[in-house]
Each structure stands twice: as structure tokens, then as C-alpha cells.
GROMACS .gro file of C-alpha atoms in nm:
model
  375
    1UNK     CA    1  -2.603   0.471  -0.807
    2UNK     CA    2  -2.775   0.741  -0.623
    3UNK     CA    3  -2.573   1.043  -0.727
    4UNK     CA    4  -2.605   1.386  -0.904
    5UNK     CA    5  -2.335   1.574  -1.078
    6UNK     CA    6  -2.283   1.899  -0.869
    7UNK     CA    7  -2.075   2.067  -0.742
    8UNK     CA    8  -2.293   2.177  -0.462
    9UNK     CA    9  -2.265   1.850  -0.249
   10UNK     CA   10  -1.922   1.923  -0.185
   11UNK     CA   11  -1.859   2.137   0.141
   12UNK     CA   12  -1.906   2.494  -0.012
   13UNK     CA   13  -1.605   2.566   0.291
   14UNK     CA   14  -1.396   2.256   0.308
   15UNK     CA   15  -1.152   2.409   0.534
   16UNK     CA   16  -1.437   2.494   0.787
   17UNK     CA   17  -1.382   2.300   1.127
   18UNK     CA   18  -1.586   1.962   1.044
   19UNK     CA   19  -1.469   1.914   0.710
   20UNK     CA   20  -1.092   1.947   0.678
   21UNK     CA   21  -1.048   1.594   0.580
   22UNK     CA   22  -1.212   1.691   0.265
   23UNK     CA   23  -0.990   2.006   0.239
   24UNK     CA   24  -0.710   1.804   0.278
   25UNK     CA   25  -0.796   1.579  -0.041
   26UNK     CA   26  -0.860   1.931  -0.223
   27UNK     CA   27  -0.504   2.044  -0.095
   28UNK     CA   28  -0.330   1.746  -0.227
   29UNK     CA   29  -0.538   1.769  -0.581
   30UNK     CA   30  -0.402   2.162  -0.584
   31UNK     CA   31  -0.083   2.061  -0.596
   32UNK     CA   32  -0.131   1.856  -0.965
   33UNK     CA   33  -0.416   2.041  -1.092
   34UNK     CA   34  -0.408   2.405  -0.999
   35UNK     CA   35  -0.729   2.546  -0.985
   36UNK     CA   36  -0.901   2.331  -1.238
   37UNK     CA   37  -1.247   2.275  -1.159
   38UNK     CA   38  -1.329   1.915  -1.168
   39UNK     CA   39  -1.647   1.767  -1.214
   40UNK     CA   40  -1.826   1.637  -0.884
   41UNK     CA   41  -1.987   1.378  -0.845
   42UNK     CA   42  -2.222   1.376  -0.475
   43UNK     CA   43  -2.473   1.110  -0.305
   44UNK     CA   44  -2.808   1.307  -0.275
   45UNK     CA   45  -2.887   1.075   0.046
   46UNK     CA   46  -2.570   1.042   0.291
   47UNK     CA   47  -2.473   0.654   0.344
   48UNK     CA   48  -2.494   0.690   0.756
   49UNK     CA   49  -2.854   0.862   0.665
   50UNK     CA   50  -2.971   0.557   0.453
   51UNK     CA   51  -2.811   0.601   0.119
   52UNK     CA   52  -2.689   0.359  -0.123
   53UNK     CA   53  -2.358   0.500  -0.201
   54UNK     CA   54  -2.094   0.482   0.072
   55UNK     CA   55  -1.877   0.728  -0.065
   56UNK     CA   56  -2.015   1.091  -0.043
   57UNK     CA   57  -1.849   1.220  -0.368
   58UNK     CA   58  -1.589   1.116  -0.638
   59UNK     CA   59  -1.417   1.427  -0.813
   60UNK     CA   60  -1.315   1.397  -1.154
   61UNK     CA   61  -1.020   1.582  -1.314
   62UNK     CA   62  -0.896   1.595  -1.705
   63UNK     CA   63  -0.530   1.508  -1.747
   64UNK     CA   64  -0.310   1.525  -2.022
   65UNK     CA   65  -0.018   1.293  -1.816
   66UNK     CA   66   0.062   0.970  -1.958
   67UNK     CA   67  -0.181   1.063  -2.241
   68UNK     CA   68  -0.527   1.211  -2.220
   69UNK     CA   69  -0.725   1.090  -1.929
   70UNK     CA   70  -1.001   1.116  -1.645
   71UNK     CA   71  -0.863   1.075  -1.336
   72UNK     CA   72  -1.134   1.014  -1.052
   73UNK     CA   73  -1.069   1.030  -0.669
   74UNK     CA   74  -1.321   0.952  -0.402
   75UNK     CA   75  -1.403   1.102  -0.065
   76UNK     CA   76  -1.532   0.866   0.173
   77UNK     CA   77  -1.291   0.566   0.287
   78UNK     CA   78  -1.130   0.856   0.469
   79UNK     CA   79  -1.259   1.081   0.751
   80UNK     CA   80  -1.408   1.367   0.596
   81UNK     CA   81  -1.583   1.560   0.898
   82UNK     CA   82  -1.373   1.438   1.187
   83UNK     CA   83  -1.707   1.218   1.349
   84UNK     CA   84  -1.596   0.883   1.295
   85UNK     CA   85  -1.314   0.854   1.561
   86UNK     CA   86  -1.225   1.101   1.821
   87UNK     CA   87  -0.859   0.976   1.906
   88UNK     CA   88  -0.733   1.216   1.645
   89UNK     CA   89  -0.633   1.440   1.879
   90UNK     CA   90  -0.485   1.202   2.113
   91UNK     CA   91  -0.285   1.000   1.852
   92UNK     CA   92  -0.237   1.236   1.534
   93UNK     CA   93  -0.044   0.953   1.331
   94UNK     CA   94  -0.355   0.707   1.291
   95UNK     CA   95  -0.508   0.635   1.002
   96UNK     CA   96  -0.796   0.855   0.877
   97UNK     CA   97  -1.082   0.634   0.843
   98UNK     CA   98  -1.012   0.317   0.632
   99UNK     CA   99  -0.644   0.485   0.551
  100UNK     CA  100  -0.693   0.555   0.206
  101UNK     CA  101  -0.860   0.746  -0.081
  102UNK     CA  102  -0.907   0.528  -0.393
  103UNK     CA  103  -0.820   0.676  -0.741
  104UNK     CA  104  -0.866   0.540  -1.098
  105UNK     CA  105  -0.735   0.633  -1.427
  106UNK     CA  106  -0.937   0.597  -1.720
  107UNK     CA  107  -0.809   0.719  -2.104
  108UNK     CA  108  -1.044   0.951  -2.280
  109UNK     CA  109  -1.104   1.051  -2.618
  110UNK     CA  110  -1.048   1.323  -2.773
  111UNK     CA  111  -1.372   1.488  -2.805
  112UNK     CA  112  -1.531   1.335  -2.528
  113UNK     CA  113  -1.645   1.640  -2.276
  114UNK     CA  114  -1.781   1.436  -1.979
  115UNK     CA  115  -1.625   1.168  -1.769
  116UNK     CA  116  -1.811   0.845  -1.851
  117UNK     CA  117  -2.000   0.751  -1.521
  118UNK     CA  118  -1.991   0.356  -1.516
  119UNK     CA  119  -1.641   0.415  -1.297
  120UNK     CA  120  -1.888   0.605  -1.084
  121UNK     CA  121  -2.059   0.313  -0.991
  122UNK     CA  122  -1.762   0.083  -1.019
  123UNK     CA  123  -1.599   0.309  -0.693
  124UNK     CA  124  -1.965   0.279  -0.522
  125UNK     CA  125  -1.906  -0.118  -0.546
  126UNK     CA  126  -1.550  -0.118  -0.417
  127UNK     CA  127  -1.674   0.071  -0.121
  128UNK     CA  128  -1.950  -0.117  -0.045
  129UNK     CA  129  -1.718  -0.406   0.014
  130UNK     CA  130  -1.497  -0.248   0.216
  131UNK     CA  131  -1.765  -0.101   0.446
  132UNK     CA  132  -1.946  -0.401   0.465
  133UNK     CA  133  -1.664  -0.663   0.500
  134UNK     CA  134  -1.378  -0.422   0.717
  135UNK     CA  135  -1.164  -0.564   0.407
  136UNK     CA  136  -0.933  -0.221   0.377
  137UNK     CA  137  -0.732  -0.265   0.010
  138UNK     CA  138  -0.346  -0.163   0.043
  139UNK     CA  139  -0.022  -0.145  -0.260
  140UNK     CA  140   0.025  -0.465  -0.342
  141UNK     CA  141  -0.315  -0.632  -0.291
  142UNK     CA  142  -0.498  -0.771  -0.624
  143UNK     CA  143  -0.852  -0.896  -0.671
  144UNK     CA  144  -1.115  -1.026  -0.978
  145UNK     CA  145  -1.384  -0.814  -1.085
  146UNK     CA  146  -1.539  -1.201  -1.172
  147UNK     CA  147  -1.623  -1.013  -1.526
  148UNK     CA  148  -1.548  -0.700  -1.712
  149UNK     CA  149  -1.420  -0.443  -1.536
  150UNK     CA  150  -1.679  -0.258  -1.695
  151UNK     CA  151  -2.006  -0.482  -1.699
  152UNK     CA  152  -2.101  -0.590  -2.046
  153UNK     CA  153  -1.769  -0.440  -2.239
  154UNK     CA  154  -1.605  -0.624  -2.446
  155UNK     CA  155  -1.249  -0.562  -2.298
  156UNK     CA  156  -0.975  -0.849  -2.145
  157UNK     CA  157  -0.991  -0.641  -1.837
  158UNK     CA  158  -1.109  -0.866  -1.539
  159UNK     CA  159  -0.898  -0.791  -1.278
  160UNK     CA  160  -0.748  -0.541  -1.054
  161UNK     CA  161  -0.414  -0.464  -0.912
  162UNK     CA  162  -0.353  -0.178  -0.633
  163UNK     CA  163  -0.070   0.071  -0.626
  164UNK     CA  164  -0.016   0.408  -0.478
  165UNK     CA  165  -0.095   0.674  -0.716
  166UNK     CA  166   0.182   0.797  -0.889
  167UNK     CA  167   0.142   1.158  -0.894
  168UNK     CA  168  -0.069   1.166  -0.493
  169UNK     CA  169   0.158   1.165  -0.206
  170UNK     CA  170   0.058   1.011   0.140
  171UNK     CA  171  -0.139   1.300   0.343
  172UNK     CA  172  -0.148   1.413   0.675
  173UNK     CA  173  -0.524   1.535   0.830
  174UNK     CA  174  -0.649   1.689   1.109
  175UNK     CA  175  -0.846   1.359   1.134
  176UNK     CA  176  -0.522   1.146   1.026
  177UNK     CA  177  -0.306   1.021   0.763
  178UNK     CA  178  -0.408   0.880   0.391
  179UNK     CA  179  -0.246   0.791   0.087
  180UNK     CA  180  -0.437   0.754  -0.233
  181UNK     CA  181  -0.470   0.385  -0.399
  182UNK     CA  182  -0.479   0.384  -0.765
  183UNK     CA  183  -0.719   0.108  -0.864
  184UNK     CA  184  -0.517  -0.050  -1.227
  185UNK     CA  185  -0.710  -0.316  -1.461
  186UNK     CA  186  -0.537  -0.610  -1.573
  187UNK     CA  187  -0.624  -0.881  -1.771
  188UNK     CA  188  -0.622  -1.262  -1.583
  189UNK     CA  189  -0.305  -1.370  -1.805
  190UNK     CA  190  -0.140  -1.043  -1.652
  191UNK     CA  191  -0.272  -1.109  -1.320
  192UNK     CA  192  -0.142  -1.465  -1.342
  193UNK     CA  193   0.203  -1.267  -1.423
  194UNK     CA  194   0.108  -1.087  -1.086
  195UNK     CA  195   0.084  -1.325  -0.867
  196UNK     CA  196   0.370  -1.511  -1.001
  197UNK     CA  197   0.586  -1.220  -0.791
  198UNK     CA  198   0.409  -0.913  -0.632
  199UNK     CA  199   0.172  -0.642  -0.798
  200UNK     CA  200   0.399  -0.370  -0.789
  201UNK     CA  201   0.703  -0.532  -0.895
  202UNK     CA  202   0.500  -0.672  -1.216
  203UNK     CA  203   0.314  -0.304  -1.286
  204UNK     CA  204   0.669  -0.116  -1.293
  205UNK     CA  205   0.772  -0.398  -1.564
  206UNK     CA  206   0.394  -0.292  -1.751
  207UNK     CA  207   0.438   0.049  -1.701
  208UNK     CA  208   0.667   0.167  -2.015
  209UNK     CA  209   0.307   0.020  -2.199
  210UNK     CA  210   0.066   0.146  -1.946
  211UNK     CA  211   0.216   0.507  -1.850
  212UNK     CA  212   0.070   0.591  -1.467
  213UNK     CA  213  -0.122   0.296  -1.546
  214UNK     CA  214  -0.406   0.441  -1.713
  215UNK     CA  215  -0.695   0.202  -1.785
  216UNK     CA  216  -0.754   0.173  -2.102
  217UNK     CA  217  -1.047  -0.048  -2.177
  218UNK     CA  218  -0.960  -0.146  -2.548
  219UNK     CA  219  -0.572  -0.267  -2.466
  220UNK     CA  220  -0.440  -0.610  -2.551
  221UNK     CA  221  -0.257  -0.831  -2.268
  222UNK     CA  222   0.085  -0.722  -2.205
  223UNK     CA  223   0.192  -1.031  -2.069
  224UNK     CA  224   0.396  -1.193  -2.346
  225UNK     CA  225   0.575  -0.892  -2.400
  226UNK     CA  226   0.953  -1.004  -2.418
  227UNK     CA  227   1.069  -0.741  -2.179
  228UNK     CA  228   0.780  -0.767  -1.954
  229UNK     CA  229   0.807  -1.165  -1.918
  230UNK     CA  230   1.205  -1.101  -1.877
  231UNK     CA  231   1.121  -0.868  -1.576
  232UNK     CA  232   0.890  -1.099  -1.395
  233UNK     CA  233   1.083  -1.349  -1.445
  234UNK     CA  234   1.395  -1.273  -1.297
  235UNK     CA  235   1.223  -1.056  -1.019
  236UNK     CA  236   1.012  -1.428  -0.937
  237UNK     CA  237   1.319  -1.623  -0.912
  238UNK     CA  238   1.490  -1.381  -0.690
  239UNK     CA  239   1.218  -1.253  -0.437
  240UNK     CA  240   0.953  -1.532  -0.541
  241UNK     CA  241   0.616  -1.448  -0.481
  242UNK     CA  242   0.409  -1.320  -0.199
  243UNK     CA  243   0.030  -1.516  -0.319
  244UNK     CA  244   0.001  -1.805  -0.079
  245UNK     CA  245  -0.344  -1.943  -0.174
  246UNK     CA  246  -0.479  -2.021  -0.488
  247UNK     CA  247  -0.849  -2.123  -0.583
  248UNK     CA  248  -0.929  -2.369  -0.813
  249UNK     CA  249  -1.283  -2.527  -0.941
  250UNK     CA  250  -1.224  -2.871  -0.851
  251UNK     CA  251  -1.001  -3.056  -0.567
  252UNK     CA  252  -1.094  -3.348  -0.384
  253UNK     CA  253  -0.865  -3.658  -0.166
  254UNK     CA  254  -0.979  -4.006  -0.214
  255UNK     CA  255  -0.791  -4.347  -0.106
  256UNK     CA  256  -0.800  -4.613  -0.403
  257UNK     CA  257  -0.748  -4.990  -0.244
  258UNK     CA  258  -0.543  -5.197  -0.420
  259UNK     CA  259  -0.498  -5.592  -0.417
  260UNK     CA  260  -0.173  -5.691  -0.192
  261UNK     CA  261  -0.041  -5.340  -0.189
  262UNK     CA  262  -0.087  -5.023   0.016
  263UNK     CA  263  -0.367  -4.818  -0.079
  264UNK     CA  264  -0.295  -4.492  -0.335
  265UNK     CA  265  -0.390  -4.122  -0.239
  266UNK     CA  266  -0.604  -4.019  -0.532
  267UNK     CA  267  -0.550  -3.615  -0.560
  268UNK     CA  268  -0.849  -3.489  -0.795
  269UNK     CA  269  -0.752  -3.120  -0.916
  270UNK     CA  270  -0.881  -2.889  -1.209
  271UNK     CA  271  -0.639  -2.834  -1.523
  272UNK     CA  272  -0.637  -2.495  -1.426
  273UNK     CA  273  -0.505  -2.548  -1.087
  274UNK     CA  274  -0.283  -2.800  -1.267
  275UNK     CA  275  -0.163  -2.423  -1.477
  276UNK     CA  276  -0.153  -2.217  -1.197
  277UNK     CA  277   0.090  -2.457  -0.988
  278UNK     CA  278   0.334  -2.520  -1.234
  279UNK     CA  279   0.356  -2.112  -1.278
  280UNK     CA  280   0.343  -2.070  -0.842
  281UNK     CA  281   0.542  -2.389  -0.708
  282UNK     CA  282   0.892  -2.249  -0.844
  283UNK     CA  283   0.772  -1.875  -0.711
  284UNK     CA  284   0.699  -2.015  -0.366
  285UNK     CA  285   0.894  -2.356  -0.225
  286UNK     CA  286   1.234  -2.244  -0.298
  287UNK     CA  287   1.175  -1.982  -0.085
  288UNK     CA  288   1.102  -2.165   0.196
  289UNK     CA  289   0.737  -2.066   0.190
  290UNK     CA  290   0.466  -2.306   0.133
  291UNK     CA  291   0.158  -2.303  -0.147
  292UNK     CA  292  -0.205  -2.395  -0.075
  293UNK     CA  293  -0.467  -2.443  -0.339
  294UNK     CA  294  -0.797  -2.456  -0.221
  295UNK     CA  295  -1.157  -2.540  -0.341
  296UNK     CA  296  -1.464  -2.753  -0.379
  297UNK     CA  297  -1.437  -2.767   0.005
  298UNK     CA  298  -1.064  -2.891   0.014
  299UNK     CA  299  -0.720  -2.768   0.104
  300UNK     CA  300  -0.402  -2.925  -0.028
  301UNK     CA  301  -0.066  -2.784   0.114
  302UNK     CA  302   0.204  -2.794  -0.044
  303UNK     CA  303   0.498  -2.723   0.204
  304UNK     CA  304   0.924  -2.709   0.061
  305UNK     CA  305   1.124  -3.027   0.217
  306UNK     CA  306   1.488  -3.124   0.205
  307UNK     CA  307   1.699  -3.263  -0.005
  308UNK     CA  308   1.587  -3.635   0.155
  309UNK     CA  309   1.267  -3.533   0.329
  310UNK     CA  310   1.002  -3.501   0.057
  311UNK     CA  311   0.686  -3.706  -0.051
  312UNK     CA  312   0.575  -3.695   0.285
  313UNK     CA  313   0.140  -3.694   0.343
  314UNK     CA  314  -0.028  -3.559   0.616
  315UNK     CA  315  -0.388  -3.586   0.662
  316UNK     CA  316  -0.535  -3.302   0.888
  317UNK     CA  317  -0.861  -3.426   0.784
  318UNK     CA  318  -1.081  -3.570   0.466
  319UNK     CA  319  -1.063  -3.290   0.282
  320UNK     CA  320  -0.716  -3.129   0.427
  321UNK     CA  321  -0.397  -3.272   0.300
  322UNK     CA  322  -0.047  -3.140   0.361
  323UNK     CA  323   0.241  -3.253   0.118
  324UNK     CA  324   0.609  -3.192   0.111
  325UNK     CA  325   0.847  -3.143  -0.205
  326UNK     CA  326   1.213  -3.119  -0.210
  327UNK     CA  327   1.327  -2.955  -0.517
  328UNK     CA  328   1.334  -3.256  -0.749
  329UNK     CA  329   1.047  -3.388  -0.696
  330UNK     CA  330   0.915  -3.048  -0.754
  331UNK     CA  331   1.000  -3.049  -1.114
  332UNK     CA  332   0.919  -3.394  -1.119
  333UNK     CA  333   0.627  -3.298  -1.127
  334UNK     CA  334   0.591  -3.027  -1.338
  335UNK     CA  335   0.707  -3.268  -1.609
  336UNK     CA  336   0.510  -3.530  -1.584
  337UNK     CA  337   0.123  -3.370  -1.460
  338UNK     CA  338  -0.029  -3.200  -1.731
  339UNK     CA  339  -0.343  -2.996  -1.759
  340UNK     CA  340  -0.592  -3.238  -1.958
  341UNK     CA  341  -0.779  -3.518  -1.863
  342UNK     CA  342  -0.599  -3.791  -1.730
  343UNK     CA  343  -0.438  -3.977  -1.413
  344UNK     CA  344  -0.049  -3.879  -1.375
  345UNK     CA  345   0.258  -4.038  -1.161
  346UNK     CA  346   0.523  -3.883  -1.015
  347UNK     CA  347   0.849  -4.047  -1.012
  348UNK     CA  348   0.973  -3.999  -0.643
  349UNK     CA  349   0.644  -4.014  -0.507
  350UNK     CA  350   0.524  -4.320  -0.483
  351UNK     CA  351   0.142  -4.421  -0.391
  352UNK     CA  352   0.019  -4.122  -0.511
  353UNK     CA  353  -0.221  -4.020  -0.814
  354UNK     CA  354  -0.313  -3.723  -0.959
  355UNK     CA  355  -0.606  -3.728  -1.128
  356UNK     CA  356  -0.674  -3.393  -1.407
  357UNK     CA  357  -1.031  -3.299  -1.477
  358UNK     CA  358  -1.061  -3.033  -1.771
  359UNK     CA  359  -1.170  -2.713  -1.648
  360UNK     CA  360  -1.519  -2.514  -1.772
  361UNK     CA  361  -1.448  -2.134  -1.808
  362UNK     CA  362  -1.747  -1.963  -1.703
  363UNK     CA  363  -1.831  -1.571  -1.749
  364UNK     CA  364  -1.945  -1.356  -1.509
  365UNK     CA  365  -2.335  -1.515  -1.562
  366UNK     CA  366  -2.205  -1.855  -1.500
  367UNK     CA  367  -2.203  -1.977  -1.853
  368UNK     CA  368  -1.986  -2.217  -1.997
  369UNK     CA  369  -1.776  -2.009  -2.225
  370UNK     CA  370  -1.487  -2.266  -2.304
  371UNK     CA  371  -1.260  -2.518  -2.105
  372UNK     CA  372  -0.852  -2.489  -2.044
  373UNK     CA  373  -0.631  -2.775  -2.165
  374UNK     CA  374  -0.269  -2.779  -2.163
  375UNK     CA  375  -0.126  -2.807  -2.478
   0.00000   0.00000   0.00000
């Protein structure tokens, strides 16, 4: 990361014409933290000059909220200086660059003095991708870190969740309107809660545990917690879930010939996909929407039918299969696939095989760490 702590790189004026985007973040940060001074954190060589950073500072502020904390906020996905769209003054209620400022919450200790700078570099990653991809993060979205949220910790934090940030109101610029986007770390067995209903449905249940969901890198997996599970639960079952794709390592269609009879549909699938269906079927079909898992070059759909319509294939190609489930056969076959090696039935649908390969868990190097089996 190419930056300097100083307060310097931040506009000495920010309410100067060209840089009242900035002021406006400063505004909003008023409001919570008076006049406190926060650290600053600039990029010595602008992005649209050639830099490496994206974002041209991240502010940090101490906060005793929740329990004592760093709280950064960036200035960058926004428009700071009013040059990257001149419509502003022709249609006030767009968003300001990208929309958003991101924000992330990180507990401190109580001696520490300085604001650890690996969440520094963390923000300079999440911007990169959004700069180069056009992917713009919103409340509700999730993603993997595909490792440690902080590289080489030994923490269960490995993925992300996005909410707005509890104590930042929405903001209206001179260059358009922002909110700020707390950034939250959760662990893949609460992310699998996630995505089993919606991200900010699941963080209210977390947050009695995770007050303004500050990340906290030594924290077990709330998950299992009774009142947690209870919450997710029920708030599954009555607005199901909003994840339409999942990924797994292994999925392949092949047809197996057999002597006097119709050939079978083979489906090959990981025992991790085998996991994350029986957790995302209920969540999805009986709502009427439908459930793809995809990977190793292959799509299967999984689409709700009626009462007498189900077990139907259709082949969209070699490696795209659609199948529908009325709600029996869905639990049919929840009961009798499991996630270990093996070749399963279904009873109800007939001329089909599902064969399980055991699943390698890999970490964020690629090595074989372990493998998921049902139990």
C-alpha cells in the first residue's frame, strides 16, 4: 500500500469549491465524533495519476461504542472533487460516484495507541475490485475473503457481510448522495447462516454478540447460538432466502446405459454442495424461487413444481440441466443423499443417480487442509 499517515493529504479546506464531497464525509463524522482528530491515512501518488491505491485516504477514529474500537472510513468510492460526473447539477439526487463510502469496525486494545494498518490495505483491495470490475457492494450483499480476513491470522473470519453503518446516515453532496457500508467479518458457518435468509436479517439476530458489529478478530462462530439459530430459522421459513446460486467444487451430468431399460442421468456433485442444498432447497423452492448450483463448468437448476409435476429433466445442454421438485420429493431427498462418498436414489425420481464425491478443503494457498463428510 502506497500510503503515509498525515494529515496533510487531506484537503487543508474541504469545504473549498472542488472538494465538498470530502467535507461532506467530515460533516457526517462531526456529528458522532465532535472534533476528534482522527488519524489519516493519504495515497502519496493519486490513483487517476498512476497510484496503487484507489482510495485517496481512509480516516481513522477511536470509539468507545459497542466497546473500544477503531472505526475506519474511506474517501474515494464517492466523488470527492466534483470531476468525475458533471450531471450533478442537472440531476442532484444521483449517486456520488460508486454511491457509497465503506466503513469497518475493528476492536482495539486497551493500550494500543495506533490503528493497526493491515485494514488499510484490506480497504485498498476492496476498492481495487470495485474500480476495476464496476462491481458497486450494497446492504445485503456478502462475499469470501478466500482466507483470513486478515492474511496469515489465525482467526475463523473468512467472510464478509455488508450493512449500512449503524451510527452514519445516508448523505446528501454537492456532487450527490452516499450512505456509508459497514464492511462485518463472519465466519463461513455464519455465512452459511447468511445465505440461508438475507445478511441483514441474520446480523440483527448476531448483533446482541457483535454490538455495531465490531470485528473482532479473536471471536468464536456465533452460529450455534440457540437464539441466533432460532432467529434464522424462523426468519428462513417465512421470507426464505434471497442467494440464488451456489458454487460448489465438483458437478458434472453423465448418461449411464443400462441393459433393456432406459438409460439413468448420473448427477456427480461435491459433499459440500450435497451440505449447502439441504440448508438452501427449503430456503428457496417453497417460495416459488428456483436454486442453481454451479461449478466445474456445469449448471444444475433446481426449479419448485406442483404437487404432480415434479422429477421432470431438462437438458439445455451437456453440462446444463434443469430439474423440478414438488415438495415431497424435496425432502425426499434430503433424506436419502448424504454428503460422503457414495451413489444415492431418490424415491419419486426415478432414472436418476446422484453420485457424492468427498470434498478437499483447501486454504487460501490451495492446500489440502481437510475434506467435509456428513456425519
Amino acid at each position: 500500500m502506497n500510503s503515509r499517515n498525515t494529515h496533510d493529504s487531506a484537503p487543508q479546506n474541504p469545504e473549498e469549491e472542488g472538494c465538498q464531497g470530502w467535507g461532506a464525509i467530515d460533516a457526517a463524522l462531526q456529528t458522532v465524533y465532535g472534533d476528534q482528530q482522527p488519524a489519516h491515512y493519504g495515497t502519496a501518488i493519486k490513483f487517476r495519476l498512476g497510484g496503487a491505491d484507489p482510495l485517496d485516504g481512509i480516516s481513522v477514529y477511536r470509539s468507545e461504542q459497542g466497546g473500544p474500537h477503531w472505526h475506519y472510513v474511506t474517501y474515494g468510492f464517492s466523488d470527492l472533487y466534483g470531476d468525475l460526473d458533471d450531471s450533478y447539477d442537472i440531476a442532484p439526487e444521483k449517486p456520488s460516484g460508486y454511491g457509497f463510502e465503506m466503513t469497518f469496525r475493528l476492536a482495539r486494545d486497551v493500550d494500543e495507541q495506533e490503528p493497526p494498518a493491515w485494514p488499510l490495505n484490506f480497504l485498498q483491495n476492496m476498492a481495487r475490485y470495485v474500480f476495476r470490475t464496476g462491481n458497486v457492494f450494497a446492504p445485503g450483499h456478502w462475499m469470501t475473503a478466500n482466507g483470513p480476513i486478515k492474511t496469515g491470522a489465525d482467526t475463523l473470519l473468512t467472510e464478509m457481510g455488508f450493512v449500512t453503518d449503524p451510527e452514519l446516515a445516508p448523505i446528501h453532496t454537492p456532487y450527490g448522495d452516499l450512505m456509508f457500508l459497514q464492511l462485518v467479518a463472519l465466519t463461513s458457518d455464519e455465512l452459511r447462516e447468511v445465505r440461508r435468509w438475507n445478511v441483514q436479517g441474520a446480523l440483527q439476530a448476531m448483533l446482541p454478540y457483535m454490538p455495531l458489529w465490531i470485528v473482532d478478530l479473536a471471536r468464536p462462530s456465533l452460529h450455534e447460538l440457540p437464539d441466533v439459530q432460532a432467529a434464522i430459522d424462523a426468519g428462513a421459513a417465512r421470507d426464505g432466502s434471497k442467494t440464488g446460486v451456489l458454487y460448489n467444487d465438483v458437478l458434472g451430468f453423465t448418461q449411464r446405459k443400462r441393459l433393456l431399460r432406459s438409460p439413468q442421468t448420473v448427477i456427480k456433485l461435491g459433499s459440500l454442495g450435497v451440505r449447502d442444498l439441504k440448508a438452501m432447497l427449503p430456503a428457496r423452492l417453497p417460495h416459488g424461487r428456483p436454486l442453481i448450483l454451479a461449478g466445474d463448468g456445469s449448471t444444475l437448476e433446481l426449479v419448485p413444481a406442483g404437487d404432480s409435476e415434479g422429477g421432470l429433466l431438462d437438458w439445455h445442454s451437456d453440462h446444463e440441466l434443469k430439474l423440478s421438485l414438488t415438495p415431497a420429493q424435496m425432502q425426499a431427498w434430503k433424506q436419502a443423499v448424504k454428503g460422503r462418498d457414495g451413489e444415492y436414489t431418490v424415491p419419486g425420481l426415478a432414472g436418476l443417480v446422484w453420485q457424492v464425491k468427498t470434498s478437499m478443503i483447501t486454504d487460501d494457498h490451495g492446500k489440502v487442509t481437510g475434506a467435509y463428510v456428513e456425519q
